[in-house]
Amino acid sequence: MLEQILQSIKYFQPETALVVSFCLIVIADLFLKKRNELTSYLALIAILITAYFLVQQGTVGTQSIFFDMFAIDPFSLFFKAIILTSSFFVILFSIYSKELQGRPKGIGEYNALIIALTLGMFLMTGATNLLMIYLALELSSLTSYILAGYTNEAKDSSEASLKYIIYGALSSGIMLYGISIIYGLTGSLDLNTVHQALVLQSVNQAALIIAGIFIVVGFGYKISAVPFHFWTPDVYEGAPVTITALLSVASKAAGFAMLIRFIKVTFIDPAIGNLGPGMWAVLRGFDWNFVLAVLSVLSMTIGNLVALSQKNLKRLLAYSSIAHAGYMLMGLVVFSNEGIAAVMIYFIIYLFMNLGAFYVIMLVADRIGSENIDDYRGLGYRTPLIGVSMTIFLLSLTGVPPTAGFIGKLYLFSALISAKVFWLAIVGVLNSVVSLYYYVRVLRNMFLRDPQPNAQPLHFSNMEILILLLLVVPTFLLGLYFTPIVEYAQASIGMFGVR
Amino acid sequence: MNFTLTDIPLNYYLGLSATLFSIGIVGVLTRRNAIIVFICIEMMLNSVNLTLVAFSAFLGNPTGQILVFFVMAVAAAEAAVGLAIIIAMFRNKMTVNIDEINIMKW
């Protein structure tokens, strides 16, 4: 037993590095007191060290560690890379965020909590046991609740935090009830054993359906799919912009990783291979295709339609991120390797374009003190670089060529077409058209309306512009040269315990 | 007279925990006081614990009881964070009534 734990720790270095750096940052915060903005640089160093260990972890291949609690495989490594990159950018953003740096209590705990949140999301990507899934979900949720209310002098931030914790606790409670039913039906919490039990025994179908729906509530809350999305707009609007960016990218990626692994390990029958190469057959009992298709259509449609009437840009992007969860669920509905690869390609692109859009909101809100779309009028003339960058991000979120968002959508739709799910592809395309309207409304305000008469040009420091370029350039270039990310995603669909 | 957990049929436990769970959900959805809402969430988690312990006893398998310990620990952490957030909210608005927490809607 001890031997296996020692063996496992060897493969667990990135997570261990995060735990150690969390403790170090908490201690450093105590000693630095007045100069606690230095902890941001500590957090950046911690993330770089974790990245080094993550590359090392990539060389060990597929492993199951800690008594089948946690898996290390190309699939989880891919999502860990996405999560780590977005945490890196978010800490960079917060160094320049006036909203956070102006606080009397400083930013030390904030950095420590971001590291803890990253750890929680790392554990979500690799969890292969329902106990581990629940704990990882709670670790990442609890830290997000605190971070969403971090600027608690602001009324909207503490309100966001309260709404978040009520929805989050309710959803995870419902999910836990589903887990307890699965445990009662199969006698195990390990996903592989649950799968064996579902294949070999005949379980009570009604109970299995109830358990499946309850568990979907937990996952749906994490990826903010309709009808479990009610927290999303409020939290995205009220939380600090940096945290909104992190929740919209990393948290969603971790939720998707967990959902894909849960479905693929538990409910896919590898024995039925007559659907053609790369296609998966779902076990009898719970119709995942139907449930996911409903979630996907609802998320896309409601996300896009409600976004049409938004006045606050952060809230608009919240509804847009709900719609994007719907697009990505489309890739899951087809149940093929191609679909999963398309979701993963989409996440790489989504990382750059969404973080970029939130970064622009942060820069502008720090200067003009507003997130209202009306206050963006003439912004393209007051600060051309920001205006052009925002244009690229928003067009990419719509999926207009030649930006990267087009490539993401292209692969998603081609996965749908090759699986012959035409109706869903049509719904997706129609939704993309609707989304064009509200993204272009922001662009129209920036470029086609004159600035207010007393408006001054805005100025940004070199470092802020450099960070912006780090996000704009990939968003643009990945639309023209995308072979590496496609190959990387297609090579990363290997998962532990699945042939 | 030695009573054990398994003297009572499994369905009684499941029925009780399903009832408690439903009361918890209805409470979360209808009550207006944030603290009562949190108490209802605790009730949901404890009803899950009852299900897990009952299944664990009837299956003769300790895994469920281990999960119960983790759920209790997580519930405590969640209550701590939740009460801290309620206090932060109360300092800003001087109320814990959810109906009055409405700066942001739609």
Coordinates of C-alpha atoms in Angstrom, one line a residue:
Chain A
M1 CA 0.0 0.0 0.0
L2 CA 2.7 2.4 1.0
E3 CA 4.7 1.3 -2.0
Q4 CA 1.9 2.3 -4.3
I5 CA 1.5 5.7 -2.7
L6 CA 5.2 6.4 -3.1
Q7 CA 5.0 5.2 -6.7
S8 CA 2.1 7.4 -7.3
I9 CA 3.7 10.6 -5.9
K10 CA 6.4 10.2 -8.5
Y11 CA 3.7 10.7 -11.3
F12 CA 2.0 13.4 -9.3
Q13 CA 4.6 16.2 -9.5
P14 CA 2.6 19.0 -11.2
E15 CA -0.1 18.8 -8.6
T16 CA 2.4 18.5 -5.8
A17 CA 4.1 21.6 -7.1
L18 CA 0.8 23.5 -6.9
V19 CA 0.1 22.4 -3.4
V20 CA 3.6 23.4 -2.2
S21 CA 3.4 26.8 -4.0
F22 CA 0.0 27.4 -2.5
C23 CA 1.4 27.0 1.0
L24 CA 4.5 29.1 0.1
I25 CA 2.3 32.0 -1.2
V26 CA 0.2 32.0 1.9
I27 CA 3.3 32.2 4.1
A28 CA 4.9 34.8 1.8
D29 CA 1.8 36.9 2.1
L30 CA 2.2 37.0 5.9
F31 CA 5.7 38.3 5.6
L32 CA 5.4 40.7 2.8
K33 CA 2.4 42.5 4.2
K34 CA 2.9 46.0 2.6
R35 CA 4.4 44.7 -0.6
N36 CA 2.2 41.7 -1.2
E37 CA 1.9 42.4 -4.9
L38 CA 5.1 40.5 -5.1
T39 CA 3.1 37.3 -4.5
S40 CA 1.8 37.7 -8.1
Y41 CA 5.4 37.1 -9.4
L42 CA 5.7 34.1 -7.0
A43 CA 2.5 32.7 -8.5
L44 CA 3.8 33.2 -12.0
I45 CA 7.0 31.3 -11.1
A46 CA 4.9 28.6 -9.5
I47 CA 3.0 28.2 -12.7
L48 CA 6.1 28.0 -14.8
I49 CA 7.5 25.3 -12.4
T50 CA 4.3 23.4 -12.7
A51 CA 4.5 23.7 -16.5
Y52 CA 7.9 22.1 -16.4
F53 CA 6.6 19.2 -14.3
L54 CA 3.6 18.9 -16.6
V55 CA 6.0 18.3 -19.6
Q56 CA 7.8 15.7 -17.5
Q57 CA 4.4 14.1 -16.7
G58 CA 3.8 13.9 -20.5
T59 CA 6.6 11.5 -20.9
V60 CA 5.3 8.7 -18.5
G61 CA 2.4 7.7 -20.8
T62 CA -0.8 6.4 -19.4
Q63 CA -0.9 5.6 -15.7
S64 CA -3.5 5.1 -13.1
I65 CA -2.3 6.3 -9.7
F66 CA -3.5 6.4 -6.0
F67 CA -5.5 3.2 -6.2
D68 CA -7.3 4.1 -9.4
M69 CA -8.4 7.5 -8.0
F70 CA -6.6 9.5 -10.6
A71 CA -5.5 8.9 -14.2
I72 CA -2.6 10.4 -16.1
D73 CA -3.1 10.2 -19.8
P74 CA -2.8 12.4 -22.9
F75 CA -6.4 13.6 -22.5
S76 CA -5.9 15.0 -19.0
L77 CA -2.5 16.5 -20.0
F78 CA -4.2 18.4 -22.8
F79 CA -6.8 20.0 -20.5
K80 CA -4.2 20.6 -17.8
A81 CA -2.2 22.6 -20.4
I82 CA -5.2 24.7 -21.2
I83 CA -6.0 25.3 -17.6
L84 CA -2.4 26.2 -16.7
T85 CA -2.1 28.6 -19.7
S86 CA -5.3 30.4 -18.7
S87 CA -4.2 30.7 -15.0
F88 CA -0.9 32.2 -16.2
F89 CA -2.6 34.8 -18.3
V90 CA -5.1 35.6 -15.5
I91 CA -2.3 36.2 -13.0
L92 CA -0.6 38.4 -15.6
F93 CA -3.9 40.4 -16.0
S94 CA -4.3 40.9 -12.3
I95 CA -0.9 42.5 -12.0
Y96 CA -2.3 45.3 -14.2
S97 CA -5.8 45.3 -12.9
K98 CA -6.6 48.5 -11.0
E99 CA -9.8 46.9 -9.6
L100 CA -7.6 44.4 -7.7
Q101 CA -4.4 46.4 -7.0
G102 CA -6.2 49.3 -5.4
R103 CA -7.6 47.1 -2.5
P104 CA -6.6 47.8 1.1
K105 CA -6.2 44.1 1.9
G106 CA -3.9 43.4 -1.0
I107 CA -3.7 40.6 -3.5
G108 CA -1.7 37.9 -1.6
E109 CA -4.7 35.6 -0.8
Y110 CA -6.0 36.2 -4.3
N111 CA -2.9 34.7 -5.8
A112 CA -2.9 31.8 -3.4
L113 CA -6.5 31.0 -4.2
I114 CA -5.9 31.1 -7.9
I115 CA -3.2 28.4 -7.4
A116 CA -5.7 26.4 -5.3
L117 CA -8.3 26.8 -8.0
T118 CA -5.8 25.6 -10.6
L119 CA -5.1 22.5 -8.4
G120 CA -8.8 21.8 -8.2
M121 CA -9.2 21.9 -11.9
F122 CA -6.2 19.7 -12.5
L123 CA -7.8 17.1 -10.3
M124 CA -11.1 17.4 -12.2
T125 CA -9.4 16.5 -15.5
G126 CA -7.9 13.3 -14.2
A127 CA -10.5 12.0 -11.7
T128 CA -11.5 8.4 -12.3
N129 CA -13.5 7.8 -9.1
L130 CA -16.8 9.4 -8.2
L131 CA -15.3 10.3 -4.7
M132 CA -12.5 12.1 -6.5
I133 CA -14.8 13.8 -9.0
Y134 CA -16.9 15.2 -6.1
L135 CA -13.9 16.4 -4.1
A136 CA -12.2 18.0 -7.1
L137 CA -15.5 19.7 -8.1
E138 CA -15.9 21.1 -4.6
L139 CA -12.3 22.2 -4.4
S140 CA -12.6 24.2 -7.5
S141 CA -16.0 25.5 -6.6
L142 CA -15.2 26.6 -3.1
T143 CA -12.2 28.6 -4.3
S144 CA -14.2 30.1 -7.1
Y145 CA -16.9 31.3 -4.6
I146 CA -14.3 33.2 -2.6
L147 CA -12.6 34.6 -5.7
A148 CA -15.9 35.8 -7.2
G149 CA -16.5 37.9 -4.1
Y150 CA -12.9 39.0 -3.6
T151 CA -13.6 42.7 -4.1
N152 CA -16.2 42.5 -1.4
E153 CA -16.4 46.2 -0.8
A154 CA -18.3 46.3 -4.1
K155 CA -21.9 45.4 -3.7
D156 CA -22.2 43.5 -7.0
S157 CA -19.2 41.3 -6.1
S158 CA -20.5 40.0 -2.8
E159 CA -24.0 39.6 -4.4
A160 CA -22.3 37.5 -7.2
S161 CA -20.5 35.4 -4.7
L162 CA -23.7 34.7 -2.7
K163 CA -25.7 33.7 -5.8
Y164 CA -22.8 31.5 -6.9
I165 CA -22.5 29.6 -3.7
I166 CA -26.3 29.0 -3.5
Y167 CA -26.5 27.6 -7.0
G168 CA -23.2 25.8 -6.7
A169 CA -24.1 24.1 -3.4
L170 CA -27.5 23.1 -4.7
S171 CA -26.1 21.6 -7.9
S172 CA -23.4 19.7 -6.2
G173 CA -25.9 18.4 -3.6
I174 CA -28.1 17.1 -6.4
M175 CA -25.1 15.6 -8.1
L176 CA -24.1 13.9 -4.9
Y177 CA -27.5 12.3 -4.6
G178 CA -27.0 10.9 -8.2
I179 CA -23.7 9.5 -7.1
S180 CA -25.2 7.8 -4.1
I181 CA -27.8 6.2 -6.3
I182 CA -25.1 5.0 -8.7
Y183 CA -23.3 3.6 -5.7
G184 CA -26.4 1.8 -4.5
L185 CA -27.0 0.3 -8.0
T186 CA -23.4 -0.9 -8.7
G187 CA -21.7 -1.1 -5.2
S188 CA -18.7 0.9 -6.3
L189 CA -17.5 4.4 -6.9
D190 CA -14.7 3.6 -9.3
L191 CA -15.7 4.5 -12.8
N192 CA -14.3 1.3 -14.4
T193 CA -16.0 -0.9 -11.9
V194 CA -19.3 0.9 -12.3
H195 CA -18.9 0.4 -16.1
Q196 CA -18.3 -3.4 -15.5
A197 CA -21.3 -3.6 -13.3
L198 CA -23.6 -1.8 -15.7
V199 CA -22.5 -4.2 -18.5
L200 CA -22.8 -7.4 -16.6
Q201 CA -25.7 -6.9 -14.2
S202 CA -29.2 -5.7 -15.1
V203 CA -29.7 -2.6 -12.9
N204 CA -33.0 -0.9 -12.3
Q205 CA -33.5 1.3 -15.4
A206 CA -35.7 4.0 -13.7
A207 CA -33.1 4.5 -10.9
L208 CA -30.3 4.7 -13.5
I209 CA -32.1 7.4 -15.4
I210 CA -32.7 9.4 -12.2
A211 CA -29.1 9.1 -11.2
G212 CA -27.9 10.1 -14.7
I213 CA -30.1 13.2 -14.7
F214 CA -29.0 14.2 -11.2
I215 CA -25.3 13.8 -12.2
V216 CA -25.9 15.9 -15.3
V217 CA -27.0 18.7 -13.0
G218 CA -23.6 18.9 -11.4
F219 CA -21.7 18.8 -14.7
G220 CA -24.2 21.2 -16.4
Y221 CA -23.6 23.7 -13.6
K222 CA -19.9 23.6 -14.0
I223 CA -19.9 24.1 -17.8
S224 CA -22.8 26.6 -17.4
A225 CA -25.2 24.8 -19.8
V226 CA -28.9 25.8 -19.9
P227 CA -31.0 25.1 -17.7
F228 CA -28.3 25.1 -15.1
H229 CA -26.9 28.5 -16.1
F230 CA -28.7 30.9 -13.9
W231 CA -25.6 31.8 -11.9
T232 CA -23.5 32.5 -14.9
P233 CA -24.6 36.1 -15.9
D234 CA -24.7 37.4 -12.4
V235 CA -21.4 35.9 -11.4
Y236 CA -19.7 37.0 -14.6
E237 CA -21.0 40.5 -14.2
G238 CA -20.3 40.9 -10.5
A239 CA -16.9 39.1 -10.1
P240 CA -13.6 40.9 -10.9
V241 CA -12.9 40.7 -14.6
T242 CA -9.9 38.5 -14.2
I243 CA -11.9 35.9 -12.3
T244 CA -14.6 36.1 -14.9
A245 CA -12.0 35.3 -17.5
L246 CA -10.7 32.4 -15.5
L247 CA -14.1 30.9 -14.8
S248 CA -15.2 31.2 -18.5
V249 CA -12.2 29.4 -19.9
A250 CA -10.4 27.2 -17.3
S251 CA -13.4 26.2 -15.2
K252 CA -15.4 25.3 -18.3
A253 CA -12.5 23.3 -19.7
A254 CA -12.2 21.3 -16.5
G255 CA -15.9 20.7 -16.4
F256 CA -15.9 19.4 -20.0
A257 CA -12.9 17.2 -19.3
M258 CA -14.7 15.6 -16.3
L259 CA -17.9 15.2 -18.3
I260 CA -16.2 13.6 -21.3
R261 CA -14.2 11.2 -19.1
F262 CA -17.3 10.3 -17.0
I263 CA -19.4 9.4 -20.0
K264 CA -16.7 7.7 -22.0
V265 CA -15.4 5.5 -19.2
T266 CA -18.8 4.7 -17.6
F267 CA -21.4 4.6 -20.3
I268 CA -19.6 3.7 -23.6
D269 CA -19.5 0.1 -24.5
P270 CA -16.3 -0.8 -26.2
A271 CA -17.6 -4.3 -27.1
I272 CA -20.0 -3.0 -29.7
G273 CA -17.8 -1.9 -32.6
N274 CA -20.1 -2.0 -35.5
L275 CA -20.6 1.8 -35.8
G276 CA -17.4 2.3 -37.8
P277 CA -14.0 3.4 -36.6
G278 CA -13.8 6.1 -33.9
M279 CA -17.5 6.0 -33.2
W280 CA -18.8 5.1 -29.7
A281 CA -21.8 3.0 -28.7
V282 CA -23.7 4.1 -25.6
L283 CA -24.8 1.4 -23.1
R284 CA -28.5 0.8 -22.8
G285 CA -30.3 2.4 -20.0
F286 CA -29.5 6.1 -20.2
D287 CA -29.9 8.0 -23.5
W288 CA -26.9 10.3 -23.3
N289 CA -27.2 11.4 -26.9
F290 CA -30.7 12.8 -26.3
V291 CA -29.8 14.5 -23.0
L292 CA -26.7 16.2 -24.4
A293 CA -28.4 17.2 -27.6
V294 CA -31.2 18.9 -25.6
L295 CA -28.7 20.7 -23.4
S296 CA -26.7 21.8 -26.4
V297 CA -29.7 23.2 -28.3
L298 CA -31.1 24.9 -25.2
S299 CA -27.7 26.4 -24.3
M300 CA -27.0 27.7 -27.8
T301 CA -30.5 29.2 -28.4
I302 CA -31.1 30.7 -25.0
G303 CA -27.6 32.0 -24.6
N304 CA -27.7 33.7 -28.0
L305 CA -31.2 35.1 -27.8
V306 CA -30.8 36.6 -24.3
A307 CA -27.4 38.1 -25.3
L308 CA -29.2 40.2 -27.9
S309 CA -30.7 42.5 -25.3
Q310 CA -27.7 43.0 -23.0
K311 CA -26.3 46.4 -22.2
N312 CA -23.3 45.4 -20.0
L313 CA -20.5 43.9 -22.0
K314 CA -19.4 41.4 -19.3
R315 CA -23.0 40.2 -19.1
L316 CA -23.1 39.9 -22.9
L317 CA -20.0 37.8 -22.9
A318 CA -21.5 35.7 -20.1
Y319 CA -24.4 34.7 -22.3
S320 CA -22.0 34.3 -25.2
S321 CA -20.0 31.8 -23.1
I322 CA -23.3 29.9 -22.3
A323 CA -23.8 29.7 -26.1
H324 CA -20.2 28.5 -26.6
A325 CA -20.9 25.7 -24.0
G326 CA -23.7 24.7 -26.3
Y327 CA -21.5 24.7 -29.4
M328 CA -18.9 22.5 -27.6
L329 CA -21.6 20.1 -26.4
M330 CA -22.5 19.6 -30.1
G331 CA -19.0 17.9 -30.4
L332 CA -19.9 15.6 -27.6
V333 CA -23.3 14.6 -28.9
V334 CA -21.9 12.8 -31.9
F335 CA -20.0 10.4 -29.6
S336 CA -17.0 10.0 -31.9
N337 CA -13.3 10.5 -31.5
E338 CA -13.6 13.2 -34.2
G339 CA -16.2 15.1 -32.1
I340 CA -14.0 15.0 -29.0
A341 CA -11.0 16.2 -31.0
A342 CA -13.1 19.1 -32.4
V343 CA -14.1 20.1 -28.8
M344 CA -10.4 20.1 -27.8
I345 CA -9.4 22.2 -30.9
Y346 CA -12.2 24.6 -30.0
F347 CA -10.9 24.9 -26.4
I348 CA -7.4 26.0 -27.6
I349 CA -8.9 28.7 -29.7
Y350 CA -11.5 29.7 -27.1
L351 CA -8.7 30.2 -24.6
F352 CA -7.1 32.9 -26.6
M353 CA -10.2 34.7 -27.9
N354 CA -12.2 34.7 -24.7
L355 CA -9.3 35.7 -22.4
G356 CA -8.5 38.4 -24.9
A357 CA -12.0 39.8 -24.9
F358 CA -12.1 39.9 -21.1
Y359 CA -8.7 41.5 -21.0
V360 CA -9.8 44.3 -23.3
I361 CA -12.9 44.8 -21.0
M362 CA -10.5 45.0 -18.0
L363 CA -8.2 47.5 -19.7
V364 CA -11.0 49.7 -20.8
A365 CA -13.0 49.5 -17.5
D366 CA -9.8 50.6 -15.7
R367 CA -9.6 53.7 -17.8
I368 CA -13.2 54.8 -18.4
G369 CA -14.8 53.1 -15.4
S370 CA -17.6 51.5 -17.2
E371 CA -18.5 48.2 -18.9
N372 CA -21.6 49.5 -20.7
I373 CA -21.7 48.9 -24.4
D374 CA -22.9 52.5 -24.9
D375 CA -19.8 53.9 -23.2
Y376 CA -17.7 52.1 -25.8
R377 CA -18.8 54.4 -28.5
G378 CA -15.9 55.9 -30.5
L379 CA -13.5 53.7 -28.7
G380 CA -11.9 52.6 -31.9
Y381 CA -10.7 56.2 -32.5
R382 CA -9.7 56.9 -28.9
T383 CA -7.5 53.8 -28.9
P384 CA -7.1 52.2 -32.3
L385 CA -5.0 49.2 -31.1
I386 CA -7.5 48.1 -28.5
G387 CA -10.4 48.7 -31.0
V388 CA -8.8 46.5 -33.6
S389 CA -7.9 43.8 -31.1
M390 CA -11.4 43.7 -29.7
T391 CA -12.7 43.4 -33.3
I392 CA -10.5 40.4 -33.9
F393 CA -11.7 38.8 -30.6
L394 CA -15.3 39.4 -31.3
L395 CA -15.2 38.2 -34.9
S396 CA -13.4 35.1 -33.8
L397 CA -16.1 34.5 -31.1
T398 CA -18.6 34.7 -34.0
G399 CA -16.6 32.4 -36.2
V400 CA -15.9 34.6 -39.1
P401 CA -13.0 33.6 -41.3
P402 CA -10.0 34.2 -41.3
T403 CA -9.9 34.3 -37.5
A404 CA -9.3 31.2 -35.4
G405 CA -12.9 30.9 -34.2
F406 CA -13.8 29.9 -37.8
I407 CA -11.4 26.9 -37.6
G408 CA -12.9 25.8 -34.3
K409 CA -16.5 25.9 -35.6
L410 CA -15.4 24.3 -38.9
Y411 CA -14.1 21.2 -37.1
L412 CA -17.2 21.0 -34.8
F413 CA -19.5 21.1 -37.8
S414 CA -17.5 18.7 -39.8
A415 CA -17.7 16.2 -36.9
L416 CA -21.5 16.6 -36.9
I417 CA -21.7 16.2 -40.7
S418 CA -19.6 13.0 -40.7
A419 CA -21.7 11.5 -37.9
K420 CA -24.8 12.5 -40.0
V421 CA -26.4 14.6 -37.2
F422 CA -27.6 17.2 -39.7
W423 CA -30.4 18.8 -37.7
L424 CA -28.0 19.8 -34.9
A425 CA -25.5 21.3 -37.4
I426 CA -28.3 23.4 -38.9
V427 CA -29.3 24.7 -35.4
G428 CA -25.7 25.5 -34.7
V429 CA -25.2 27.5 -37.9
L430 CA -28.5 29.4 -37.4
N431 CA -27.3 30.3 -33.9
S432 CA -23.9 31.5 -35.2
V433 CA -25.9 33.9 -37.4
V434 CA -27.9 35.2 -34.5
S435 CA -24.7 35.7 -32.5
L436 CA -23.2 37.9 -35.2
Y437 CA -25.8 40.6 -34.4
Y438 CA -24.8 41.2 -30.9
Y439 CA -21.1 41.0 -31.4
V440 CA -21.3 43.5 -34.3
R441 CA -23.4 45.8 -32.1
V442 CA -20.3 46.3 -30.0
L443 CA -18.1 46.9 -33.1
R444 CA -20.6 49.4 -34.4
N445 CA -20.4 51.3 -31.2
M446 CA -16.6 51.3 -31.3
F447 CA -16.2 52.4 -34.9
L448 CA -19.3 53.8 -36.5
R449 CA -20.3 56.2 -33.7
D450 CA -18.4 59.3 -32.8
P451 CA -16.8 59.6 -29.3
Q452 CA -18.3 61.9 -26.7
P453 CA -17.0 65.4 -27.4
N454 CA -14.8 65.7 -24.4
A455 CA -13.3 62.1 -24.7
Q456 CA -9.5 61.9 -24.5
P457 CA -7.4 59.2 -26.2
L458 CA -6.6 56.3 -23.9
H459 CA -3.0 55.3 -23.1
F460 CA -1.6 51.9 -22.2
S461 CA 1.7 50.8 -20.9
N462 CA 4.1 48.7 -23.0
M463 CA 3.7 45.7 -20.8
E464 CA -0.1 45.8 -21.1
I465 CA 0.2 46.0 -24.9
L466 CA 2.6 43.1 -24.9
I467 CA 0.1 40.9 -23.0
L468 CA -2.6 42.0 -25.5
L469 CA -0.4 41.0 -28.4
L470 CA 0.3 37.6 -26.8
L471 CA -3.5 37.0 -27.1
V472 CA -4.3 38.7 -30.4
V473 CA -1.6 37.2 -32.5
P474 CA -2.6 33.6 -31.8
T475 CA -6.3 34.4 -32.3
F476 CA -5.4 35.7 -35.7
L477 CA -2.6 33.3 -36.8
L478 CA -4.4 30.1 -35.7
G479 CA -7.0 30.9 -38.3
L480 CA -4.4 30.8 -41.0
Y481 CA -2.0 28.1 -39.8
F482 CA -3.8 25.5 -37.6
T483 CA -2.2 22.2 -38.4
P484 CA -0.2 21.9 -35.2
I485 CA -3.1 22.4 -32.8
V486 CA -5.3 20.0 -34.8
E487 CA -2.6 17.4 -34.7
Y488 CA -2.0 18.0 -31.0
A489 CA -5.7 17.6 -30.2
Q490 CA -6.1 14.5 -32.3
A491 CA -3.1 12.9 -30.6
S492 CA -4.5 13.8 -27.2
I493 CA -7.8 11.9 -27.1
G494 CA -6.2 8.8 -25.6
M495 CA -7.8 8.1 -22.2
F496 CA -7.0 5.7 -19.4
G497 CA -9.1 2.6 -19.2
V498 CA -10.6 3.0 -22.6
R499 CA -9.5 1.2 -25.7
Chain B
M1 CA -32.2 -7.6 22.0
N2 CA -29.6 -6.5 19.5
F3 CA -30.8 -4.4 16.7
T4 CA -28.6 -3.8 13.7
L5 CA -29.0 -1.3 10.9
T6 CA -30.2 -4.0 8.5
D7 CA -33.2 -5.0 10.6
I8 CA -35.2 -2.2 9.0
P9 CA -35.8 -2.8 5.2
L10 CA -33.6 -0.8 2.8
N11 CA -36.6 0.9 1.2
Y12 CA -37.5 2.7 4.5
Y13 CA -34.1 4.3 4.6
L14 CA -34.3 5.3 1.0
G15 CA -37.8 6.7 1.4
L16 CA -36.8 8.7 4.4
S17 CA -33.7 10.2 2.7
A18 CA -35.6 11.0 -0.5
T19 CA -38.2 12.8 1.6
L20 CA -35.5 14.8 3.5
F21 CA -33.8 15.6 0.1
S22 CA -37.1 16.9 -1.3
I23 CA -37.8 19.0 1.7
G24 CA -34.3 20.4 1.4
I25 CA -34.8 21.3 -2.3
V26 CA -38.2 22.9 -1.7
G27 CA -36.6 24.9 1.1
V28 CA -33.8 26.2 -1.1
L29 CA -36.3 27.2 -3.7
T30 CA -38.9 28.8 -1.5
R31 CA -37.3 30.3 1.6
R32 CA -36.1 33.9 1.4
N33 CA -33.6 34.0 4.2
A34 CA -30.1 33.1 3.0
I35 CA -29.2 31.4 6.3
I36 CA -32.3 29.1 6.1
V37 CA -31.3 28.4 2.5
F38 CA -27.9 27.1 3.7
I39 CA -29.5 25.0 6.4
C40 CA -31.7 23.4 3.7
I41 CA -28.6 22.7 1.6
E42 CA -27.0 21.0 4.7
M43 CA -30.2 18.9 5.0
M44 CA -29.8 17.8 1.3
L45 CA -26.3 16.7 2.0
N46 CA -27.2 14.8 5.1
S47 CA -30.0 13.0 3.3
V48 CA -27.4 11.9 0.8
N49 CA -25.3 10.7 3.7
L50 CA -28.2 8.6 5.0
T51 CA -28.6 7.0 1.5
L52 CA -24.9 6.2 1.4
V53 CA -24.8 4.7 4.8
A54 CA -27.9 2.6 4.2
F55 CA -26.5 1.3 0.9
S56 CA -23.2 0.7 2.4
A57 CA -24.6 -1.4 5.3
F58 CA -26.8 -3.4 3.0
L59 CA -24.1 -4.0 0.4
G60 CA -21.6 -4.9 3.1
N61 CA -19.2 -2.5 1.4
P62 CA -17.4 0.3 3.3
T63 CA -16.8 2.6 0.3
G64 CA -20.1 4.5 0.9
Q65 CA -19.2 5.2 4.5
I66 CA -15.9 6.6 3.4
L67 CA -17.6 9.0 1.0
V68 CA -19.8 10.1 3.9
F69 CA -16.8 11.3 5.8
F70 CA -15.7 13.3 2.9
V71 CA -19.2 14.8 2.4
M72 CA -19.3 15.9 6.0
A73 CA -15.9 17.6 5.7
V74 CA -16.8 19.3 2.4
A75 CA -20.2 20.4 3.9
A76 CA -18.4 22.0 6.8
A77 CA -16.0 23.9 4.4
E78 CA -19.0 25.0 2.4
A79 CA -20.8 26.3 5.4
A80 CA -17.7 28.2 6.5
V81 CA -17.4 29.9 3.1
G82 CA -21.1 30.4 2.8
L83 CA -21.4 32.2 6.2
A84 CA -18.4 34.3 5.4
I85 CA -20.1 35.4 2.1
I86 CA -23.3 36.1 3.9
I87 CA -21.5 38.3 6.4
A88 CA -19.8 40.2 3.5
M89 CA -23.2 40.6 1.9
F90 CA -24.8 41.8 5.2
R91 CA -22.1 44.5 5.7
N92 CA -22.9 45.9 2.2
K93 CA -26.7 45.7 2.2
M94 CA -27.8 45.2 5.9
T95 CA -30.0 42.3 4.9
V96 CA -29.9 38.6 4.4
N97 CA -33.2 38.5 2.5
I98 CA -32.6 37.0 -0.9
D99 CA -35.4 39.0 -2.5
E100 CA -33.6 42.2 -1.7
I101 CA -30.3 41.0 -3.2
N102 CA -31.2 42.1 -6.7
I103 CA -28.7 44.5 -8.2
M104 CA -28.2 42.2 -11.2
K105 CA -31.0 40.5 -13.1
W106 CA -31.5 39.4 -16.6

